[in-house]
Short mmCIF file of C-alpha atoms and ligand atoms in Angstrom, two decimals:
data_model
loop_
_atom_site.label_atom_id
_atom_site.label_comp_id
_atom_site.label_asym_id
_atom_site.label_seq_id
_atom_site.Cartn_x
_atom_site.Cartn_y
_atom_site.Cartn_z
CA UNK A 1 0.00 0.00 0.00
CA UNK A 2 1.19 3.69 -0.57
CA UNK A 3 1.62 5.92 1.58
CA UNK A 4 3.73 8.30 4.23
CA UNK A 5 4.98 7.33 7.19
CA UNK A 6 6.15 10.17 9.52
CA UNK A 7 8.54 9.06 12.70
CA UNK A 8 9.56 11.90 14.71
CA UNK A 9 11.60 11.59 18.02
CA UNK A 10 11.45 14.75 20.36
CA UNK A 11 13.88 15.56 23.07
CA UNK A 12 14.17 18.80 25.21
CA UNK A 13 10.77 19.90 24.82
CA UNK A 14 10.25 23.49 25.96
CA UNK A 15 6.52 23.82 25.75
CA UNK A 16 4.55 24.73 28.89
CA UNK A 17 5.49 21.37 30.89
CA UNK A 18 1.45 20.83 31.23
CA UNK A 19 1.29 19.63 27.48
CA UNK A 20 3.47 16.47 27.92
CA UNK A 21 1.23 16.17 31.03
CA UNK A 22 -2.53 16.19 29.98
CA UNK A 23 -3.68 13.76 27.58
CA UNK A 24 -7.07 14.96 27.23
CA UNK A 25 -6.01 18.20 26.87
CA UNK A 26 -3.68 17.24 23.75
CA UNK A 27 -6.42 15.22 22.48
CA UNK A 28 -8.59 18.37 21.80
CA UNK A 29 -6.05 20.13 20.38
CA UNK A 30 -4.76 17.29 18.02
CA UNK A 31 -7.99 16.57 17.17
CA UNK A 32 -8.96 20.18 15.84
CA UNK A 33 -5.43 20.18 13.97
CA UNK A 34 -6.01 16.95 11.96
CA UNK A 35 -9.66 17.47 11.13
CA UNK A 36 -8.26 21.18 10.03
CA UNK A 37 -5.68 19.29 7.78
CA UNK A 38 -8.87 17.69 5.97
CA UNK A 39 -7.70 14.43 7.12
CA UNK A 40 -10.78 12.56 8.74
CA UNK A 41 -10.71 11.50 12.21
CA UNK A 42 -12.71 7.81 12.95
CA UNK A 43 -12.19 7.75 16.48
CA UNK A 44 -9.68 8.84 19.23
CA UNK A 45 -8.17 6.63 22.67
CA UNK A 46 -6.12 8.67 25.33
CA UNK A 47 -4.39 6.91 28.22
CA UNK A 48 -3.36 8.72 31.07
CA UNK A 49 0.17 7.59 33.26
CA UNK A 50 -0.85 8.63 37.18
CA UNK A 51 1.69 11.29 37.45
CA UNK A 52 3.32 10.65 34.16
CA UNK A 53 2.74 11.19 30.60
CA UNK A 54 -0.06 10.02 28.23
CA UNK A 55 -0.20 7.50 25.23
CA UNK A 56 -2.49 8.18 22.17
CA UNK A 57 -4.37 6.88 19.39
CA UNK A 58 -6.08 8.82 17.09
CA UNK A 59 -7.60 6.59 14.03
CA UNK A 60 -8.01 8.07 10.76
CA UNK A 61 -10.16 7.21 7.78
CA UNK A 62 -6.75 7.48 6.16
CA UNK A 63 -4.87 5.71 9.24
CA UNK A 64 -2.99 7.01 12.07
CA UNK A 65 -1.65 9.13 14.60
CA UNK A 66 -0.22 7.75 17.53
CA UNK A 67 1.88 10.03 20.56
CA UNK A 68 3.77 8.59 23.90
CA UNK A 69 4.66 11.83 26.07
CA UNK A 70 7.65 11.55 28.86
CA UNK A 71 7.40 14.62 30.71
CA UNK A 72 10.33 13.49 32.90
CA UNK A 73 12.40 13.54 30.06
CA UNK A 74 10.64 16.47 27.93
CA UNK A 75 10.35 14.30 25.28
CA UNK A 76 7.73 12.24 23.00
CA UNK A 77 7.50 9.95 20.52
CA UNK A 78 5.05 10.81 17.52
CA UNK A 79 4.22 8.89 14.44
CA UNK A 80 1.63 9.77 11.50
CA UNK A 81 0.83 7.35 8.83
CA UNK A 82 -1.30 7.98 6.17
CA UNK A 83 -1.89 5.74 2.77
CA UNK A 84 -2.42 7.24 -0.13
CA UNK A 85 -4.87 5.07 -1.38
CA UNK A 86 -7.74 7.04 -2.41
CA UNK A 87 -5.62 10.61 -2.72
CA UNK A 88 -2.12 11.91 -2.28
CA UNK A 89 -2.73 12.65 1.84
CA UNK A 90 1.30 13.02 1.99
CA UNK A 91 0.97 17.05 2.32
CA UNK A 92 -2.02 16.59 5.09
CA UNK A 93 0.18 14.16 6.97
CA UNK A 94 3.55 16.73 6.78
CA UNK A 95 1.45 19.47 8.12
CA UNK A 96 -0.56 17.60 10.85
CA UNK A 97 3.20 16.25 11.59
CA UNK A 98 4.75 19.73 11.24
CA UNK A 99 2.35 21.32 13.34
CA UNK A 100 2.60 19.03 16.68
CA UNK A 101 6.09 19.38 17.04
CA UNK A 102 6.42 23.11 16.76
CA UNK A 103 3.73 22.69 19.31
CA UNK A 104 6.17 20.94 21.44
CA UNK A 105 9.62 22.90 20.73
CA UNK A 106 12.05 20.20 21.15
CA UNK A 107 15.28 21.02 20.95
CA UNK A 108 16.36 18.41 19.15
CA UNK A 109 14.23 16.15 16.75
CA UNK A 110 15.12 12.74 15.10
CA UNK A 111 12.79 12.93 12.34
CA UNK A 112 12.25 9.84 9.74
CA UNK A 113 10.19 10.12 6.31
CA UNK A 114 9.46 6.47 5.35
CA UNK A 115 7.95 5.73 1.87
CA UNK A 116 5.36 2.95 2.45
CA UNK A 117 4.55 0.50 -0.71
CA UNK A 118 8.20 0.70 -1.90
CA UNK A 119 11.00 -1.66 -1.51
CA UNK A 120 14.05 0.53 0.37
CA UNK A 121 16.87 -1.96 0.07
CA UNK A 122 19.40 -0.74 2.85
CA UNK A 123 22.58 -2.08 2.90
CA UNK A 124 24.53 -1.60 6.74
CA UNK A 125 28.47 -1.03 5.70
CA UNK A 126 29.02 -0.75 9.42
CA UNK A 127 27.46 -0.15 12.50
CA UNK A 128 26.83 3.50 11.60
CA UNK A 129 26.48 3.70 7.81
CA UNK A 130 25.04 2.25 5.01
CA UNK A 131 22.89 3.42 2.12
CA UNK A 132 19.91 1.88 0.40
CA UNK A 133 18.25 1.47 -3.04
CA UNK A 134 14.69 2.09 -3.98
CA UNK A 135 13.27 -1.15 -5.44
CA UNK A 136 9.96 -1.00 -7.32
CA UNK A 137 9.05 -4.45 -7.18
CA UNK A 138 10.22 -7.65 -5.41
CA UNK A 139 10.83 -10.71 -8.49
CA UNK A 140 11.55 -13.64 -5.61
CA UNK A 141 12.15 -14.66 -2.31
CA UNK A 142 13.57 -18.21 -1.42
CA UNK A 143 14.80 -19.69 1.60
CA UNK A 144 17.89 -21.68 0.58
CA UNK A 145 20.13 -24.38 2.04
CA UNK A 146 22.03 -21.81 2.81
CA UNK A 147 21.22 -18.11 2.87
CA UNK A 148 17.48 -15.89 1.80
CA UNK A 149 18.10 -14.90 -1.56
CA UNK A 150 15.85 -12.41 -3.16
CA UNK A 151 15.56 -10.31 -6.40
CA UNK A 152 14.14 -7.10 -7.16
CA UNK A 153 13.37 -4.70 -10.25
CA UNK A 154 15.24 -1.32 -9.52
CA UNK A 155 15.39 2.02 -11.91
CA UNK A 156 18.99 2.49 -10.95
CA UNK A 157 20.33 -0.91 -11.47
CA UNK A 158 17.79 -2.85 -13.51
CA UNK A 159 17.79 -6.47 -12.14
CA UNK A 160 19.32 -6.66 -8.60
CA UNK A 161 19.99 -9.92 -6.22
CA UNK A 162 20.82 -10.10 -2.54
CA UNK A 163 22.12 -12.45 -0.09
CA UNK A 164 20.81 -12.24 3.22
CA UNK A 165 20.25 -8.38 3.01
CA UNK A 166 23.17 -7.59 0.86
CA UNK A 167 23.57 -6.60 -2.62
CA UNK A 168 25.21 -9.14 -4.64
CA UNK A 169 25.22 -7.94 -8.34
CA UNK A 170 23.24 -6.40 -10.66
CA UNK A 171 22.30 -6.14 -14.57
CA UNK A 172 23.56 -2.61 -14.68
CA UNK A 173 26.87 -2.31 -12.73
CA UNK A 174 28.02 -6.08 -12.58
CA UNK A 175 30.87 -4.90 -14.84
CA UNK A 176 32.73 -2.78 -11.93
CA UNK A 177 32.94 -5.85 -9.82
CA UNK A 178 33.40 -8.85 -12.20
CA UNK A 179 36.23 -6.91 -14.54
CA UNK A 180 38.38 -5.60 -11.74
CA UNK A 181 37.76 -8.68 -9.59
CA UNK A 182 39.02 -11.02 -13.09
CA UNK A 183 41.19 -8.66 -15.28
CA UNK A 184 43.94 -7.17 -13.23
CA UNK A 185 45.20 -10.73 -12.35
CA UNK A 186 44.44 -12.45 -16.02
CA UNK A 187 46.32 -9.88 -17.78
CA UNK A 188 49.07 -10.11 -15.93
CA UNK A 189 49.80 -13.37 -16.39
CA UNK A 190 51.58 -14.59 -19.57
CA UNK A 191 49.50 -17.35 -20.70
CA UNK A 192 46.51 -18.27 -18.09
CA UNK A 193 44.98 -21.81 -18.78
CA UNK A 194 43.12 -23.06 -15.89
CA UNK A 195 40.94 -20.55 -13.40
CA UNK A 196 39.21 -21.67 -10.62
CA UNK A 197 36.08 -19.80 -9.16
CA UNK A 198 35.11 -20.23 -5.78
CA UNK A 199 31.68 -19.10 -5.00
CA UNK A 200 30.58 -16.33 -8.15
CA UNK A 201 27.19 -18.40 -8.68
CA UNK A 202 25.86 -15.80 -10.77
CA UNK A 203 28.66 -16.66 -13.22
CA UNK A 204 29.58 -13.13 -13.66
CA UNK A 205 33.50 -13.97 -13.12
CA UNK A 206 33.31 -16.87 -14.83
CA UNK A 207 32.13 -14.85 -18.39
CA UNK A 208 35.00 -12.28 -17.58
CA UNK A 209 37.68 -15.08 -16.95
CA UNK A 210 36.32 -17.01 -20.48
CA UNK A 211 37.15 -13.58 -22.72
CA UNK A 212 40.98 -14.83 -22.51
CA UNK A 213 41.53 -17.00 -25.57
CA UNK A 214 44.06 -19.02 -23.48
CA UNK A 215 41.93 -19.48 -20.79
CA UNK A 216 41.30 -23.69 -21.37
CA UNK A 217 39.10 -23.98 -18.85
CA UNK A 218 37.15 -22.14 -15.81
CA UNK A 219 36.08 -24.28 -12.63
CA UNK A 220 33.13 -22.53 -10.94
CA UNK A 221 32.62 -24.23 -6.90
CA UNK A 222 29.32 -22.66 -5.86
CA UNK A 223 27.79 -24.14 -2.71
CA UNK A 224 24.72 -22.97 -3.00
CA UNK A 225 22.80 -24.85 -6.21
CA UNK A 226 19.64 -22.05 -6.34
CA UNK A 227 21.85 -19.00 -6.80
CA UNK A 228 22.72 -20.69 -10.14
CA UNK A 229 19.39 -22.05 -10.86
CA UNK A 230 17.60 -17.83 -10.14
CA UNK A 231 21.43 -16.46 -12.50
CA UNK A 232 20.62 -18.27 -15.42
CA UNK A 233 16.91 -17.69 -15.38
CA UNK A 234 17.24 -13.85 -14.35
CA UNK A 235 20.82 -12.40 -14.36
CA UNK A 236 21.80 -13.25 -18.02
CA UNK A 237 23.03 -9.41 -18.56
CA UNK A 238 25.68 -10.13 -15.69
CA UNK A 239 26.54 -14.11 -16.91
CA UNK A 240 26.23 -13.58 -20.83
CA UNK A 241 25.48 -16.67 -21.37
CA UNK A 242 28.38 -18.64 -19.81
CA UNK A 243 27.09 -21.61 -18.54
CA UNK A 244 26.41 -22.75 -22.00
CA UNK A 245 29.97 -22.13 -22.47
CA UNK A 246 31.91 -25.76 -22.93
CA UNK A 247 35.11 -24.33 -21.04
CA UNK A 248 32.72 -23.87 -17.76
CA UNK A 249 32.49 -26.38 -15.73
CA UNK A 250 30.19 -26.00 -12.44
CA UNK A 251 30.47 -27.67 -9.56
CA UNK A 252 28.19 -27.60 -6.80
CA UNK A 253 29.97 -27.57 -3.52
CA UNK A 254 31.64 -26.29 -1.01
CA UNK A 255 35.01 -23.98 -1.96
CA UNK A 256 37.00 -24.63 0.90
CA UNK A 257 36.27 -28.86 0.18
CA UNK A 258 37.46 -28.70 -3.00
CA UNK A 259 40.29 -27.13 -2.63
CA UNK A 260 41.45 -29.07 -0.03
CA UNK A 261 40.88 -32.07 -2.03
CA UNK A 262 41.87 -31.39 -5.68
CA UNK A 263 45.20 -32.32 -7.36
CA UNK A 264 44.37 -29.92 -10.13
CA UNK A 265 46.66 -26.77 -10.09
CA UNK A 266 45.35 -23.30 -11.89
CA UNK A 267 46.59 -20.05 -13.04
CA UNK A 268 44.35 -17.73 -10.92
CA UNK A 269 42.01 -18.67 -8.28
CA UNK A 270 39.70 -16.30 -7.41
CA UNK A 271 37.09 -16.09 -4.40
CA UNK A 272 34.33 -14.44 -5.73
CA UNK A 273 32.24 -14.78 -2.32
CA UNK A 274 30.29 -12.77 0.14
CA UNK A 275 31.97 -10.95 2.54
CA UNK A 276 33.99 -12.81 5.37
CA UNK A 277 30.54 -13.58 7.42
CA UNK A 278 28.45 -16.45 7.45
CA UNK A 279 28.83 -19.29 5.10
CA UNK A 280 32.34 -17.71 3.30
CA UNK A 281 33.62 -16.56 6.76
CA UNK A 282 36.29 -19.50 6.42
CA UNK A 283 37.60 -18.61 3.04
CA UNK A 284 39.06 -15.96 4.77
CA UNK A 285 41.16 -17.45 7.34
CA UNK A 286 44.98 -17.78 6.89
CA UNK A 287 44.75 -21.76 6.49
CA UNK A 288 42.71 -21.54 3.60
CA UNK A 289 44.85 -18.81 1.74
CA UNK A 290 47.76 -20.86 2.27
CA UNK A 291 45.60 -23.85 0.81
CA UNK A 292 45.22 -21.54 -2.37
CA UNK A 293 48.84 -21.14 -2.81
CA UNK A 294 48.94 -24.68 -2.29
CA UNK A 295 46.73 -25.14 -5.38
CA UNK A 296 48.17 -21.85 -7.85
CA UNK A 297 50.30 -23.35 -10.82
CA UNK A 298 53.79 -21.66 -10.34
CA UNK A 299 53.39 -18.28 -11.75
CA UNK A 300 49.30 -18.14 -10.82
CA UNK A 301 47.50 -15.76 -7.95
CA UNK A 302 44.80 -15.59 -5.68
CA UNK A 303 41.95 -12.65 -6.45
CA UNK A 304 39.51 -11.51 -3.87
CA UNK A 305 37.96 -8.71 -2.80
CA UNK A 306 38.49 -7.84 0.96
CA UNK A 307 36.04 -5.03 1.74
CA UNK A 308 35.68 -1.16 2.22
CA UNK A 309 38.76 0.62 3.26
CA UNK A 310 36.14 3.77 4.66
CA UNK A 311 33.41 1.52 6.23
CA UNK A 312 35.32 -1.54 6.62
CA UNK A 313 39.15 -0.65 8.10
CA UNK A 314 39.34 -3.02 10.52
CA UNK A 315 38.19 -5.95 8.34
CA UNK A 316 40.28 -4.68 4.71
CA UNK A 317 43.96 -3.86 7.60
CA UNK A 318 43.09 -7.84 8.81
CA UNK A 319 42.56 -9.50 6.12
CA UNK A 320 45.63 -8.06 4.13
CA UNK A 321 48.14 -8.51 6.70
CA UNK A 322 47.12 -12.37 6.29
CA UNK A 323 47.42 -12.21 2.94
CA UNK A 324 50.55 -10.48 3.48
CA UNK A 325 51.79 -13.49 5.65
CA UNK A 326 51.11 -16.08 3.33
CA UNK A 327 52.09 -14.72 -0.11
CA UNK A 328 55.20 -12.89 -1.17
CA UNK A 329 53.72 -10.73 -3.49
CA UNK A 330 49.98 -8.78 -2.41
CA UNK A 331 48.81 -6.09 -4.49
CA UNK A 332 45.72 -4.23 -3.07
CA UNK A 333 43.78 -1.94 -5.58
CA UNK A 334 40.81 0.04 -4.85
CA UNK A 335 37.55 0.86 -7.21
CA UNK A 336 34.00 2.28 -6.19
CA UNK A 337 31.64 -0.57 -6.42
CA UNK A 338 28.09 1.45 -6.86
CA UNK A 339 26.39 -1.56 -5.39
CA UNK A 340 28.20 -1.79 -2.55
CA UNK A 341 27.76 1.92 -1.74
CA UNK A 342 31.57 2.46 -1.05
CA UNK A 343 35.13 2.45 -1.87
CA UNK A 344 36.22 -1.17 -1.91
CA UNK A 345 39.58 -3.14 -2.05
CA UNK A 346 40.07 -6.09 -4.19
CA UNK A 347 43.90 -7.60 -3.89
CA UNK A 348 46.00 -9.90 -6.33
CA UNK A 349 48.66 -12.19 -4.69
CA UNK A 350 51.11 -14.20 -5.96
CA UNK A 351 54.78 -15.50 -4.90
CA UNK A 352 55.56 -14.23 -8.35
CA UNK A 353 53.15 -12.26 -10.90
CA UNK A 354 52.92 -9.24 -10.04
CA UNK A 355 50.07 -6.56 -11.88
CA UNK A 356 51.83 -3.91 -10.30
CA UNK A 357 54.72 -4.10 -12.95
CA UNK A 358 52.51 -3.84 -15.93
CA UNK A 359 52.65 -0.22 -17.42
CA UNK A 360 49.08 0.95 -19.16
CA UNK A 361 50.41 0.49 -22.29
CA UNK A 362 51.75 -2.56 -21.93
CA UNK A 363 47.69 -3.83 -20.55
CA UNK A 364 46.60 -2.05 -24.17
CA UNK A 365 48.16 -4.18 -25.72
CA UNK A 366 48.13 -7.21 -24.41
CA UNK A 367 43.72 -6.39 -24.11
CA UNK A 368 44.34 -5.74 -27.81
CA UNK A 369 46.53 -9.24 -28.61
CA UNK A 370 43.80 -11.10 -26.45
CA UNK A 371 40.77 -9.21 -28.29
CA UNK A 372 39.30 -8.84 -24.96
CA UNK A 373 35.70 -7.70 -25.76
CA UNK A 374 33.04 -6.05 -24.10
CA UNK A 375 34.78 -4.24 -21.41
CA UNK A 376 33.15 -1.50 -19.85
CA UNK A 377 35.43 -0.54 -17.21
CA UNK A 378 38.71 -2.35 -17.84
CA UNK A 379 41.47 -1.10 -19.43
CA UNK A 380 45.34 0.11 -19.46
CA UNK A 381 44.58 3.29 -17.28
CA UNK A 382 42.10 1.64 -14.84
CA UNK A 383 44.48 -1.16 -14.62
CA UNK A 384 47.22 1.26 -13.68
CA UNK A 385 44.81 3.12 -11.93
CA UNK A 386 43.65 1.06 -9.06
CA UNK A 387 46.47 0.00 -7.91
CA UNK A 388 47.34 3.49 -7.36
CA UNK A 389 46.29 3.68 -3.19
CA UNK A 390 45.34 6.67 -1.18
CA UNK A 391 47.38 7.44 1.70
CA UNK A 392 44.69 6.16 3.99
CA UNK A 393 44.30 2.45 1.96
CA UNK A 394 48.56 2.44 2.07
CA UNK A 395 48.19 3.07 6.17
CA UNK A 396 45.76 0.27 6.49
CA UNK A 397 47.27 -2.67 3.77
CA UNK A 398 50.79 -1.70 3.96
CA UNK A 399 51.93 -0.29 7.51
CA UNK A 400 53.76 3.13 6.95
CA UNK A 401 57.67 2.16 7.01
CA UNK A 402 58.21 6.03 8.26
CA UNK A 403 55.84 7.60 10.59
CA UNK A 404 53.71 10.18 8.42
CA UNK A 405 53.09 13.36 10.74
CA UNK A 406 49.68 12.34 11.94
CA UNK A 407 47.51 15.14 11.18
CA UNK A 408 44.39 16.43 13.43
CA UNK A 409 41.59 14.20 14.46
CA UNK A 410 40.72 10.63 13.33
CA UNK A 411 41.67 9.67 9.76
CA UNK A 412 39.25 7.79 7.52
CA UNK A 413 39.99 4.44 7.62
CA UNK A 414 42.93 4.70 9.77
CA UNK A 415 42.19 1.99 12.62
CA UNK A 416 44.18 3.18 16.00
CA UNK A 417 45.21 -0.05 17.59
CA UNK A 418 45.02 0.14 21.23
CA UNK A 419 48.78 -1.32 21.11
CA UNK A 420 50.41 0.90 20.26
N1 SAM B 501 31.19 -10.98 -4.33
C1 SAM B 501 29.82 -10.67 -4.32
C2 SAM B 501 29.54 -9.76 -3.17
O1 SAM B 501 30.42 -9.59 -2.36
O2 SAM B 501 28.44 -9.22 -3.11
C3 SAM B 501 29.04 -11.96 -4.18
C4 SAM B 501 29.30 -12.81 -5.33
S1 SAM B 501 28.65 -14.42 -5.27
C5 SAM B 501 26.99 -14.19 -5.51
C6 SAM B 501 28.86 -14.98 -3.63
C7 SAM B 501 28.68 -16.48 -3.69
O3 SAM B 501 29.58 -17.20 -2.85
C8 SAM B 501 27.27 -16.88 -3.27
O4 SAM B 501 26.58 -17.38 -4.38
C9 SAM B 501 27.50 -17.97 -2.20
O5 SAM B 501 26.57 -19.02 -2.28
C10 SAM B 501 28.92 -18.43 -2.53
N2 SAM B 501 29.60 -19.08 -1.42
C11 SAM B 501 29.61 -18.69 -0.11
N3 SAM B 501 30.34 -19.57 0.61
C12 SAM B 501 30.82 -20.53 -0.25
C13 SAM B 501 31.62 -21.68 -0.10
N4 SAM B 501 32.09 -22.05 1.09
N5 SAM B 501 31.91 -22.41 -1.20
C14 SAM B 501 31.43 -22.05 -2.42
N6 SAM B 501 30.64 -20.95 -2.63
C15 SAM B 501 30.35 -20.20 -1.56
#
């Protein structure tokens, strides 16, 4: 259903202290403003607190108003909510809204406007940020084996699909993800025959690791069956087609199984997985990066993407100092990910390709040689590009060898260990 939603949280109210007090007394008053508003009250419920505040109900034709007064703290909770089913009662509801606090004077107001009838996909980055995306509708829920996977239609991104509340990929902006997460590494290497995939179910990776004619063959490990069962019927703007492709071969299991259990050796692995929680979290560990190196050809690396450097420092400073441990060469790089509402880091490792050395010409041409097609982000520059770190990704991947003069207050991204 349409409508408005109004949240409003008041605290240091400096009305006359008697209007936190008496309910009945608001009740008039409220009344008269709403029915002013041409809203259309039904019916109206007042509860008094002996010595304390009041709780109200006011029920609209069009649906609510509801108040909780705590004169000990001069504040109040208020919420209106009106559909807009038969007209657009948004403007009614602002002013009715409007009106009660100034009645109030709070010095301070946590105010909310929630659009009711659309999807708002919010994505936490942290504890204190996030962002969200306006879906119009919801394609499918399910319940899998192993996470709640849904899909929705959005005007931004076209097609998008999420993973227990996080954005996965989508038909518009795939490309950022799947060509840095694939390219950087590939081009690098001389000759790449064998790639192994480990999670990347919507077989966005896979199509991106298939575009280099050497490429023999691409393993894809997905544990979870229905994520490739909803990519082919849904996503085919972010697979192209792949799993028709004879040099894919899918296998549905667990990552961290197979890897411990093949004899097969490839040019580039790459975990293509959600982020270090829940069913990936042990991809992430130091044992199972050293089981990777275990299973790179000589020459071949290890691509993943390790999280935001703004949102994430704790998490992208962990996990490449482990990655750091285990392999002698780690490049981080950095891209915006629109999806994933940040910065993020992606690193290559390797005991001895290194992307770093490759000069932007020297990607042209060997993009050009390969007749890479259909790249919408990669390319020389970007290549050169994102490996190039700001100061604040260096501090957190690659510990400053001399002490930078630390300059006022707290640094994005710059995690202050309590050791030091
Ligand atoms: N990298 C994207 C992101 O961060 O939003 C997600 C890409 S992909 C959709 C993530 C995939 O990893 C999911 O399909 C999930 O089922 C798969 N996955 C998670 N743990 C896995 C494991 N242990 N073995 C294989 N695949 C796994």
């Amino acid at each position: 259903m349409n409508g408005l939603h109004l949240i409003g949280d008041l605290n240091g109210c400096r009305c006359d202290p008697k209007l936190l007090l008496d309910g009945e007394g608001f009740r008039r008053q409220c009344v008269d403003i709403i029915t002013r508003s041409g809203l259309t009250v039904v019916n109206s419920t007042f509860e008094q607190f002996d010595g304390g505040g009041y709780t109200g109900m006011v029920l609209l034709a069009e649906s609510h108003l509801a108040i909780h007064t705590w004169p000990e703290r001069a504040g109040l909770t208020l919420d209106v909510y009106v559909c807009n089913y038969s007209a657009d009662n948004s403007g009614k509801a602002s002013h009715v809204f409007d009106t009660i606090i100034s009645m109030f004077q709070p010095e301070e107001v946590a105010r909310h406007a929630v659009d009711r009838g659309d999807h708002l996909l919010t994505e936490a980055l942290n504890d204190t940020t996030g962002f969200y995306i306006k879906a119009g509708r919801q394609l499918g829920e399910w319940q899998t084996r192993f996470q709640k996977l849904a899909i929705y239609e959005t005007a931004q991104y076209g097609k998008l699909f999420r993973l227990d509340g996080y954005n996965m990929t989508s038909e518009r902006d795939e490309f950022v993800y799947h060509e840095n997460l694939v390219h950087p590494a590939l081009a690098a290497h001389n000759a790449p025959r064998k790639v192994l995939i480990i999670g990347g179910g919507d077989g966005g990776s896979s199509e991106e690791a298939l575009k280099h004619p050497s490429v023999e063959q691409v393993t894809m490990v997905e544990i979870d069956e229905d994520v490739i069962r909803v990519a082919k019927e849904h996503f085919a703007a972010v697979h192209g087609g792949v799993f028709d492709n004879p040099r894919l071969r899918v296998i549905v299991g667990d990552g961290m199984k197979y890897v411990a259990e093949t004899s097969e050796r490839f040019d580039l692995i790459v975990l293509d997985l959600n982020d270090p929680v829940g069913p990936a979290e042990a991809l992430y560990s130091a044992e199972f990066f050293q089981r990777c190196r275990q299973t790179l050809a000589p020459g071949g690396a290890l691509a993943l993407h390790i999280g935001s450097p703004v949102a994430q420092p704790a998490r992208v400073s962990e996990l490449a100092q482990r990655l750091t441990g285990v392999f002698r060469i780690v490049r981080p790089y950095t891209m915006f990910i629109p999806l994933y509402g940040s910065l993020w880091t992606m690193v290559v490792c390797s005991d001895k390709l290194d992307p770093k050395a490759f000069t932007a010409d020297e990607i042209d041409r060997r993009i050009e040689q390969r007749r890479l097609q259909a790249l919408q982000y990669y390319n020389g520059e970007t290549h050169e590009g994102v490996f190039a770190l700001p100061n604040f990704v260096r501090d957190l991947v690659m510990p400053p060898r001399i002490k930078a003069p630390q300059p006022r207050g707290q640094r994005l991204g710059v995690v202050r260990s309590a050791a030091k």
